[in-house]
């Protein structure tokens, strides 16, 4: 039997494999809320414009509400032979209200319908992700405030570089998440134009009110060009780009959690709530959640790449290729939500080992820059020369197997006679962080102020 929705010119139905590759209902059934909301807006507009009767308009609206209730309560029977969510909803509407259902598709195509539905879904998802990122930032800022003076090694090349505070480190991720939210917000602003009423590609001869449907669906305005309206998937690409960058940020932090919770490093402990054991090695406590955040980043960035490749050779306007926009995008964005929530949980759960972090910060001559700075400040030495002199002093300390502040003064003076005892005394890690008060620097006072600034900002929303 040919398709009831579009099979007028067809004598028989599709091959099984054709039906199989064509159906998208397994994926796009997730859009049922958006599909029904957009259909209601369209029906009300058609009635207001006198394109369909007010009576039919009301029957359609009531029928769509009934379909929504059926889907929400799990009673709806999705049919693969009806291909997608649009035709599943319309077919059921027909069963419920009869021939009036056939008027809903006036001046509309599945092409503008699917673009509208997916835009609405992506917009809702952006709003959810923004809320999750705000909660993540809050957890980070609270932990940062509590650890504004907790000293740890700061790294470059994963080599101990200079002491920083744990709070400062956590606030770096708050900044990143802030930019992530900005990127999602930008995508949302550009996304917010309604494709509905573009019809198949060329617009329609019916007297639509596209501004009315746009407003009803919370769009800022109707999309200006009908070809662009149905052929555009920038809104998915931009959102996936924002998601990919966010995931990369989470993954970098996840990697640090993996390293820091290793007993070899021991900077952080995660509780039973965020670790798992091994089925063979009883001593193990594995940071699986952090590892999975790191891994899911591959899938999330992969979704962006996949859709870029789907779109790259497509002529205007709608091509069926575009049906492939949803599966990876939905997977990526739900994966990202899971990752943000897991990271938020781990941030709240993590317990720093302050003594171990501070001891590590004192290793590896991490205050050498402070000695070079002292030579510049007190002896007016050019920095390049101070760097060289300090390097020789580090070599001497290394030879004696001591930290810089424990080096016998005579040894330092053999290299630079003007060095006094106060120069070596101020080479403690505490002094190193306390004096880094420059804007954006790691001093506990700065960190406290920045953490409070963020907490206030996050509360204000
Ligand atoms: N299921 C389709 C999609 O997701 C809906 C649009 C189909 N349009 C068409 N002309 N066959 O893209």
Short mmCIF file of C-alpha atoms and ligand atoms in Angstrom, two decimals:
data_model
loop_
_atom_site.label_atom_id
_atom_site.label_comp_id
_atom_site.label_asym_id
_atom_site.label_seq_id
_atom_site.Cartn_x
_atom_site.Cartn_y
_atom_site.Cartn_z
CA UNK A 1 0.00 0.00 0.00
CA UNK A 2 1.30 3.49 -0.79
CA UNK A 3 1.88 6.10 1.92
CA UNK A 4 -1.30 7.80 3.17
CA UNK A 5 0.45 11.12 3.70
CA UNK A 6 2.24 11.54 0.38
CA UNK A 7 1.51 8.41 -1.69
CA UNK A 8 -1.04 9.78 -4.19
CA UNK A 9 1.16 9.17 -7.20
CA UNK A 10 2.60 5.92 -5.85
CA UNK A 11 1.08 2.56 -6.72
CA UNK A 12 2.80 0.53 -4.02
CA UNK A 13 4.80 0.89 -0.82
CA UNK A 14 8.57 1.14 -0.31
CA UNK A 15 11.01 -1.77 -0.11
CA UNK A 16 11.67 -2.83 3.46
CA UNK A 17 15.18 -1.39 3.31
CA UNK A 18 13.85 1.89 1.90
CA UNK A 19 11.45 2.20 4.84
CA UNK A 20 14.27 1.28 7.18
CA UNK A 21 16.75 3.92 5.96
CA UNK A 22 14.02 6.54 5.58
CA UNK A 23 12.43 6.39 9.03
CA UNK A 24 13.60 8.91 11.60
CA UNK A 25 10.92 8.34 14.23
CA UNK A 26 13.30 6.52 16.60
CA UNK A 27 15.23 9.77 16.92
CA UNK A 28 12.79 12.61 16.24
CA UNK A 29 10.08 11.29 18.58
CA UNK A 30 12.07 13.25 21.17
CA UNK A 31 10.72 16.42 19.50
CA UNK A 32 7.05 15.66 20.17
CA UNK A 33 6.50 18.62 22.51
CA UNK A 34 8.02 21.09 20.09
CA UNK A 35 6.20 19.52 17.12
CA UNK A 36 2.83 19.85 18.82
CA UNK A 37 3.50 23.39 20.06
CA UNK A 38 4.47 24.48 16.52
CA UNK A 39 1.40 22.78 15.02
CA UNK A 40 -0.88 24.52 17.51
CA UNK A 41 0.64 27.90 16.69
CA UNK A 42 0.22 27.20 12.97
CA UNK A 43 -3.41 26.07 13.33
CA UNK A 44 -4.37 29.10 15.41
CA UNK A 45 -2.76 31.38 12.86
CA UNK A 46 -4.52 29.64 9.94
CA UNK A 47 -7.86 30.14 11.70
CA UNK A 48 -7.17 33.77 12.57
CA UNK A 49 -6.24 34.50 8.97
CA UNK A 50 -9.42 32.79 7.71
CA UNK A 51 -7.37 30.14 5.86
CA UNK A 52 -9.21 27.42 7.79
CA UNK A 53 -12.45 27.79 9.75
CA UNK A 54 -12.39 28.73 13.42
CA UNK A 55 -14.25 25.47 14.12
CA UNK A 56 -11.58 23.36 12.42
CA UNK A 57 -8.88 25.40 14.13
CA UNK A 58 -10.38 24.62 17.54
CA UNK A 59 -10.83 20.93 16.74
CA UNK A 60 -7.18 20.72 15.66
CA UNK A 61 -5.94 22.47 18.81
CA UNK A 62 -7.99 20.24 21.09
CA UNK A 63 -6.94 17.15 19.17
CA UNK A 64 -3.26 18.10 19.41
CA UNK A 65 -3.63 18.51 23.18
CA UNK A 66 -5.08 14.99 23.31
CA UNK A 67 -2.15 13.63 21.27
CA UNK A 68 0.29 15.37 23.62
CA UNK A 69 -1.40 13.79 26.63
CA UNK A 70 -1.21 10.36 25.01
CA UNK A 71 2.50 10.70 24.29
CA UNK A 72 3.26 12.07 27.74
CA UNK A 73 1.43 9.22 29.45
CA UNK A 74 3.19 6.62 27.31
CA UNK A 75 0.00 5.47 25.57
CA UNK A 76 0.93 6.67 22.10
CA UNK A 77 1.83 3.97 19.57
CA UNK A 78 4.64 5.34 17.38
CA UNK A 79 4.59 3.78 13.92
CA UNK A 80 7.75 3.37 11.86
CA UNK A 81 5.78 3.27 8.61
CA UNK A 82 4.78 6.87 9.36
CA UNK A 83 8.48 7.81 9.12
CA UNK A 84 8.77 10.69 11.52
CA UNK A 85 7.23 12.58 14.42
CA UNK A 86 5.37 15.00 12.15
CA UNK A 87 3.41 12.30 10.35
CA UNK A 88 2.89 10.23 13.48
CA UNK A 89 1.25 13.16 15.23
CA UNK A 90 -0.84 14.16 12.21
CA UNK A 91 -2.04 10.61 11.57
CA UNK A 92 -3.18 10.22 15.17
CA UNK A 93 -4.85 13.63 14.99
CA UNK A 94 -6.79 12.35 12.01
CA UNK A 95 -7.92 9.30 13.98
CA UNK A 96 -9.08 11.55 16.79
CA UNK A 97 -10.80 14.43 14.94
CA UNK A 98 -11.38 13.19 11.40
CA UNK A 99 -10.96 15.16 8.14
CA UNK A 100 -10.31 18.54 9.81
CA UNK A 101 -6.85 17.13 10.66
CA UNK A 102 -6.06 17.21 6.94
CA UNK A 103 -6.29 21.02 6.97
CA UNK A 104 -3.42 21.46 9.46
CA UNK A 105 -0.78 21.01 6.78
CA UNK A 106 -2.13 23.93 4.67
CA UNK A 107 0.69 26.35 3.79
CA UNK A 108 3.22 24.21 5.62
CA UNK A 109 5.77 21.56 4.72
CA UNK A 110 7.71 19.10 6.79
CA UNK A 111 10.72 21.15 5.75
CA UNK A 112 9.77 24.28 7.70
CA UNK A 113 8.14 22.08 10.32
CA UNK A 114 11.27 20.09 11.13
CA UNK A 115 13.48 23.20 11.14
CA UNK A 116 11.06 24.86 13.57
CA UNK A 117 10.77 21.82 15.84
CA UNK A 118 14.49 21.25 16.05
CA UNK A 119 15.19 24.93 16.67
CA UNK A 120 12.75 24.88 19.56
CA UNK A 121 14.36 21.72 20.93
CA UNK A 122 17.88 23.14 20.64
CA UNK A 123 16.71 26.38 22.27
CA UNK A 124 15.21 24.50 25.23
CA UNK A 125 18.39 22.47 25.54
CA UNK A 126 20.57 25.60 25.52
CA UNK A 127 18.47 26.95 28.40
CA UNK A 128 18.91 23.70 30.35
CA UNK A 129 22.66 23.66 29.72
CA UNK A 130 22.96 27.28 30.84
CA UNK A 131 21.33 26.38 34.17
CA UNK A 132 23.65 23.40 34.60
CA UNK A 133 26.73 25.50 33.84
CA UNK A 134 25.62 28.12 36.36
CA UNK A 135 25.33 25.41 39.04
CA UNK A 136 28.79 24.13 38.06
CA UNK A 137 30.23 27.63 38.39
CA UNK A 138 28.58 28.03 41.80
CA UNK A 139 30.08 24.77 43.08
CA UNK A 140 33.51 25.82 41.81
CA UNK A 141 33.31 29.31 43.30
CA UNK A 142 32.22 27.96 46.69
CA UNK A 143 35.10 25.48 46.73
CA UNK A 144 37.44 28.27 45.63
CA UNK A 145 36.34 30.52 48.48
CA UNK A 146 36.96 27.73 50.99
CA UNK A 147 40.41 27.14 49.46
CA UNK A 148 41.50 30.69 48.75
CA UNK A 149 44.69 30.15 50.76
CA UNK A 150 45.27 26.44 50.06
CA UNK A 151 48.69 26.33 48.41
CA UNK A 152 49.49 23.97 45.55
CA UNK A 153 52.05 23.84 42.77
CA UNK A 154 51.07 25.65 39.60
CA UNK A 155 52.32 23.82 36.52
CA UNK A 156 53.62 24.56 33.09
CA UNK A 157 54.65 21.54 30.98
CA UNK A 158 53.26 19.58 33.96
CA UNK A 159 56.47 20.62 35.75
CA UNK A 160 56.09 22.52 39.03
CA UNK A 161 56.33 26.16 37.95
CA UNK A 162 55.23 28.57 40.69
CA UNK A 163 53.05 28.12 43.75
CA UNK A 164 49.39 29.04 43.26
CA UNK A 165 46.33 28.56 45.40
CA UNK A 166 43.82 25.79 44.80
CA UNK A 167 41.08 28.41 44.86
CA UNK A 168 42.78 30.31 42.04
CA UNK A 169 43.00 27.12 40.00
CA UNK A 170 39.29 26.39 40.47
CA UNK A 171 38.36 29.95 39.51
CA UNK A 172 40.13 29.46 36.17
CA UNK A 173 37.39 26.92 35.36
CA UNK A 174 34.70 29.36 36.48
CA UNK A 175 36.01 31.83 33.89
CA UNK A 176 36.01 29.16 31.19
CA UNK A 177 32.44 28.13 32.01
CA UNK A 178 31.48 31.81 31.86
CA UNK A 179 32.76 32.05 28.29
CA UNK A 180 31.01 28.75 27.47
CA UNK A 181 27.73 30.22 28.65
CA UNK A 182 28.41 33.29 26.53
CA UNK A 183 28.88 31.14 23.44
CA UNK A 184 25.61 29.27 24.07
CA UNK A 185 23.83 32.60 24.64
CA UNK A 186 25.20 33.96 21.34
CA UNK A 187 24.03 30.86 19.51
CA UNK A 188 20.61 31.22 21.11
CA UNK A 189 20.26 34.83 19.98
CA UNK A 190 21.11 34.05 16.35
CA UNK A 191 18.97 30.90 16.40
CA UNK A 192 15.86 32.74 17.46
CA UNK A 193 14.17 33.33 14.08
CA UNK A 194 11.18 31.28 13.05
CA UNK A 195 11.36 29.09 9.91
CA UNK A 196 7.61 28.34 10.13
CA UNK A 197 5.72 29.54 7.07
CA UNK A 198 8.68 29.15 4.71
CA UNK A 199 6.75 26.05 3.61
CA UNK A 200 8.68 23.67 1.35
CA UNK A 201 11.21 26.27 0.16
CA UNK A 202 9.51 29.13 -1.68
CA UNK A 203 6.93 30.48 0.74
CA UNK A 204 3.22 30.16 0.02
CA UNK A 205 0.32 31.86 -1.75
CA UNK A 206 -1.81 31.74 1.43
CA UNK A 207 -2.02 34.95 3.48
CA UNK A 208 0.03 33.74 6.46
CA UNK A 209 0.88 35.78 9.53
CA UNK A 210 4.40 34.53 10.18
CA UNK A 211 4.99 37.15 12.85
CA UNK A 212 2.09 35.71 14.83
CA UNK A 213 3.46 32.14 14.79
CA UNK A 214 6.96 33.43 15.52
CA UNK A 215 5.69 35.30 18.60
CA UNK A 216 3.60 32.37 19.82
CA UNK A 217 6.69 30.16 19.75
CA UNK A 218 8.92 32.70 21.49
CA UNK A 219 10.96 33.57 18.39
CA UNK A 220 12.16 37.16 17.99
CA UNK A 221 10.97 37.33 14.36
CA UNK A 222 10.30 35.16 11.28
CA UNK A 223 13.34 34.15 9.21
CA UNK A 224 13.54 36.56 6.26
CA UNK A 225 14.36 34.17 3.41
CA UNK A 226 12.31 31.02 2.85
CA UNK A 227 15.17 29.10 1.19
CA UNK A 228 17.54 29.90 4.02
CA UNK A 229 14.86 29.14 6.62
CA UNK A 230 14.54 25.49 5.56
CA UNK A 231 18.16 24.92 4.53
CA UNK A 232 19.84 26.41 7.61
CA UNK A 233 21.37 24.18 10.27
CA UNK A 234 23.76 26.82 11.64
CA UNK A 235 21.77 26.76 14.85
CA UNK A 236 22.78 23.15 15.46
CA UNK A 237 26.36 23.69 14.31
CA UNK A 238 26.87 26.73 16.53
CA UNK A 239 25.37 24.98 19.51
CA UNK A 240 27.54 21.92 18.91
CA UNK A 241 30.59 24.16 18.56
CA UNK A 242 29.78 25.73 21.92
CA UNK A 243 29.20 22.23 23.32
CA UNK A 244 32.50 20.96 21.92
CA UNK A 245 34.48 23.78 23.52
CA UNK A 246 32.64 23.29 26.82
CA UNK A 247 33.35 19.56 26.71
CA UNK A 248 37.04 20.22 26.06
CA UNK A 249 37.13 22.46 29.14
CA UNK A 250 35.45 19.80 31.27
CA UNK A 251 37.81 17.20 29.89
CA UNK A 252 40.89 19.20 30.85
CA UNK A 253 39.62 19.45 34.42
CA UNK A 254 38.62 15.78 34.40
CA UNK A 255 42.18 14.89 33.41
CA UNK A 256 43.49 16.90 36.36
CA UNK A 257 41.11 15.08 38.68
CA UNK A 258 42.42 11.76 37.36
CA UNK A 259 46.03 12.83 37.94
CA UNK A 260 45.42 14.47 41.30
CA UNK A 261 43.48 11.56 42.78
CA UNK A 262 46.19 9.08 41.81
CA UNK A 263 47.92 7.90 45.01
CA UNK A 264 51.18 8.88 43.31
CA UNK A 265 50.09 12.52 43.51
CA UNK A 266 47.44 12.51 46.23
CA UNK A 267 46.32 16.12 45.99
CA UNK A 268 42.62 15.28 46.01
CA UNK A 269 40.33 12.62 47.37
CA UNK A 270 36.91 11.75 45.98
CA UNK A 271 34.47 9.99 48.30
CA UNK A 272 32.64 6.71 47.74
CA UNK A 273 29.96 8.76 45.99
CA UNK A 274 32.20 9.54 43.02
CA UNK A 275 34.55 6.58 42.76
CA UNK A 276 34.26 2.90 41.96
CA UNK A 277 36.16 -0.19 43.00
CA UNK A 278 37.84 -2.89 40.98
CA UNK A 279 36.40 -6.40 40.72
CA UNK A 280 39.86 -7.93 41.12
CA UNK A 281 42.03 -5.40 42.99
CA UNK A 282 40.51 -4.70 46.40
CA UNK A 283 42.66 -1.67 47.11
CA UNK A 284 41.42 0.34 44.11
CA UNK A 285 39.38 3.54 44.09
CA UNK A 286 38.90 4.65 40.50
CA UNK A 287 37.79 8.11 39.33
CA UNK A 288 35.46 6.67 36.65
CA UNK A 289 33.21 9.71 36.41
CA UNK A 290 36.16 11.95 35.54
CA UNK A 291 37.41 9.42 33.01
CA UNK A 292 33.99 9.23 31.38
CA UNK A 293 33.73 13.02 31.15
CA UNK A 294 37.10 12.93 29.39
CA UNK A 295 35.91 10.19 27.04
CA UNK A 296 32.50 11.65 26.20
CA UNK A 297 34.32 14.71 24.91
CA UNK A 298 35.28 12.59 21.91
CA UNK A 299 31.67 11.90 21.10
CA UNK A 300 30.62 15.51 21.64
CA UNK A 301 33.31 17.03 19.41
CA UNK A 302 32.65 14.20 16.94
CA UNK A 303 29.03 15.31 16.59
CA UNK A 304 30.14 18.76 15.44
CA UNK A 305 32.43 17.21 12.88
CA UNK A 306 29.73 14.82 11.70
CA UNK A 307 27.19 17.57 11.04
CA UNK A 308 29.76 19.81 9.35
CA UNK A 309 30.42 16.91 6.97
CA UNK A 310 26.70 16.29 6.42
CA UNK A 311 26.17 19.93 5.45
CA UNK A 312 29.29 20.67 3.43
CA UNK A 313 28.11 19.72 -0.05
CA UNK A 314 24.40 20.44 0.19
CA UNK A 315 22.84 22.70 -2.43
CA UNK A 316 19.83 24.80 -1.38
CA UNK A 317 17.28 24.16 -0.09
CA UNK A 318 16.17 21.15 2.03
CA UNK A 319 17.93 17.85 1.30
CA UNK A 320 17.09 14.62 3.06
CA UNK A 321 20.69 14.50 4.27
CA UNK A 322 19.60 17.06 6.83
CA UNK A 323 17.52 14.46 8.63
CA UNK A 324 20.90 13.19 9.87
CA UNK A 325 21.33 16.36 11.94
CA UNK A 326 19.48 15.08 14.99
CA UNK A 327 20.86 11.80 16.25
CA UNK A 328 24.43 12.90 16.95
CA UNK A 329 23.35 16.36 18.13
CA UNK A 330 20.83 15.01 20.63
CA UNK A 331 23.37 12.45 21.84
CA UNK A 332 26.07 15.11 22.17
CA UNK A 333 23.93 17.64 24.02
CA UNK A 334 22.48 15.10 26.44
CA UNK A 335 25.99 13.75 26.95
CA UNK A 336 27.22 17.25 27.72
CA UNK A 337 24.46 17.79 30.29
CA UNK A 338 25.48 14.56 31.99
CA UNK A 339 29.13 15.63 32.00
CA UNK A 340 28.41 19.06 33.50
CA UNK A 341 26.27 17.53 36.23
CA UNK A 342 28.89 14.88 37.03
CA UNK A 343 31.62 17.53 37.22
CA UNK A 344 29.46 19.67 39.53
CA UNK A 345 29.03 16.65 41.79
CA UNK A 346 32.76 15.94 41.82
CA UNK A 347 33.66 19.55 42.58
CA UNK A 348 31.40 19.56 45.63
CA UNK A 349 32.71 16.13 46.66
CA UNK A 350 36.46 16.67 46.22
CA UNK A 351 38.59 17.04 49.34
CA UNK A 352 42.01 18.61 48.83
CA UNK A 353 44.96 17.31 50.90
CA UNK A 354 46.27 20.75 51.78
CA UNK A 355 49.46 19.53 53.48
CA UNK A 356 50.42 17.35 50.54
CA UNK A 357 49.66 20.08 48.02
CA UNK A 358 51.74 22.61 49.95
CA UNK A 359 54.66 20.21 50.34
CA UNK A 360 54.58 19.59 46.59
CA UNK A 361 54.49 23.32 45.94
CA UNK A 362 57.72 23.72 47.90
CA UNK A 363 59.47 21.08 45.80
CA UNK A 364 61.16 21.70 42.48
CA UNK A 365 62.47 25.19 43.36
CA UNK A 366 59.11 26.69 42.55
CA UNK A 367 60.00 29.99 44.24
CA UNK A 368 63.07 30.59 42.04
CA UNK A 369 61.24 33.37 40.17
CA UNK A 370 60.78 35.17 43.49
CA UNK A 371 64.54 35.19 44.03
CA UNK A 372 65.09 36.55 40.52
CA UNK A 373 62.46 39.21 41.21
CA UNK A 374 64.28 40.11 44.48
CA UNK A 375 67.55 40.60 42.58
CA UNK A 376 65.74 42.89 40.13
CA UNK A 377 63.93 44.87 42.83
CA UNK A 378 66.68 45.19 45.46
CA UNK A 379 69.87 45.15 43.37
CA UNK A 380 68.43 46.78 40.26
CA UNK A 381 69.71 43.83 38.20
CA UNK A 382 68.31 43.42 34.67
CA UNK A 383 65.84 40.48 34.74
CA UNK A 384 67.84 38.40 32.23
CA UNK A 385 70.93 38.57 34.47
CA UNK A 386 68.84 37.89 37.60
CA UNK A 387 67.44 34.81 35.87
CA UNK A 388 70.97 33.55 35.19
CA UNK A 389 72.23 34.19 38.73
CA UNK A 390 69.16 32.48 40.19
CA UNK A 391 69.73 29.50 37.92
CA UNK A 392 73.21 29.09 39.39
CA UNK A 393 71.80 29.32 42.93
CA UNK A 394 69.19 26.67 42.07
CA UNK A 395 72.02 24.44 40.84
CA UNK A 396 73.84 24.97 44.15
CA UNK A 397 70.71 24.09 46.16
CA UNK A 398 70.23 21.02 44.00
CA UNK A 399 73.84 19.96 44.72
CA UNK A 400 73.18 20.30 48.48
CA UNK A 401 69.81 18.59 48.20
CA UNK A 402 67.94 21.46 49.92
CA UNK A 403 65.17 23.91 49.09
CA UNK A 404 66.09 27.51 48.21
CA UNK A 405 65.08 28.94 51.60
CA UNK A 406 67.26 26.30 53.33
CA UNK A 407 70.41 26.97 51.28
CA UNK A 408 73.32 28.16 53.49
CA UNK A 409 73.72 31.91 52.92
CA UNK A 410 77.44 31.52 52.17
CA UNK A 411 76.63 29.28 49.22
CA UNK A 412 74.32 31.90 47.73
CA UNK A 413 76.79 34.70 48.45
CA UNK A 414 79.54 32.79 46.66
CA UNK A 415 77.44 33.34 43.55
CA UNK A 416 76.08 36.84 44.32
CA UNK A 417 77.74 38.51 47.34
CA UNK A 418 74.99 41.13 47.73
CA UNK A 419 72.36 38.53 48.64
CA UNK A 420 71.27 39.00 52.27
CA UNK A 421 69.51 36.52 54.58
CA UNK A 422 66.16 38.27 54.02
CA UNK A 423 66.33 37.32 50.30
CA UNK A 424 66.38 33.62 51.12
CA UNK A 425 63.87 33.93 53.94
CA UNK A 426 61.17 35.28 51.67
CA UNK A 427 61.41 32.28 49.37
CA UNK A 428 58.64 30.38 51.18
CA UNK A 429 55.61 29.27 49.20
CA UNK A 430 53.36 31.31 51.50
CA UNK A 431 55.21 34.48 50.66
CA UNK A 432 55.22 33.56 46.98
CA UNK A 433 51.43 33.43 46.75
CA UNK A 434 50.79 36.28 49.18
CA UNK A 435 52.82 38.73 47.12
CA UNK A 436 51.20 37.90 43.78
CA UNK A 437 48.58 40.58 44.17
CA UNK A 438 48.66 41.84 40.58
CA UNK A 439 45.28 41.93 38.86
CA UNK A 440 44.29 38.33 38.13
CA UNK A 441 47.11 37.01 40.32
CA UNK A 442 46.95 34.10 42.76
CA UNK A 443 47.17 35.96 46.12
CA UNK A 444 44.56 34.59 48.59
CA UNK A 445 43.14 38.10 48.94
CA UNK A 446 42.49 38.27 45.19
CA UNK A 447 41.04 34.77 45.13
CA UNK A 448 38.64 35.57 47.97
CA UNK A 449 37.47 38.72 46.18
CA UNK A 450 37.04 36.93 42.84
CA UNK A 451 35.16 33.99 44.37
CA UNK A 452 32.81 36.41 46.12
CA UNK A 453 32.33 38.44 42.94
CA UNK A 454 31.28 35.28 41.07
CA UNK A 455 29.01 34.03 43.85
CA UNK A 456 27.25 37.37 43.93
CA UNK A 457 26.89 37.42 40.15
CA UNK A 458 25.57 33.86 40.10
CA UNK A 459 23.07 34.61 42.86
CA UNK A 460 21.82 37.72 41.08
CA UNK A 461 20.44 35.70 38.16
N1 LIG B 1 12.04 13.58 8.95
C1 LIG B 1 12.46 14.67 8.13
C2 LIG B 1 13.73 15.33 8.71
O1 LIG B 1 14.02 15.12 9.83
C3 LIG B 1 11.39 15.69 8.01
C4 LIG B 1 11.45 16.49 6.77
C5 LIG B 1 11.13 15.63 5.60
N2 LIG B 1 10.97 16.42 4.43
C6 LIG B 1 10.85 15.87 3.22
N3 LIG B 1 10.73 16.67 2.25
N4 LIG B 1 10.90 14.58 3.05
O2 LIG B 1 14.41 16.02 8.03
#
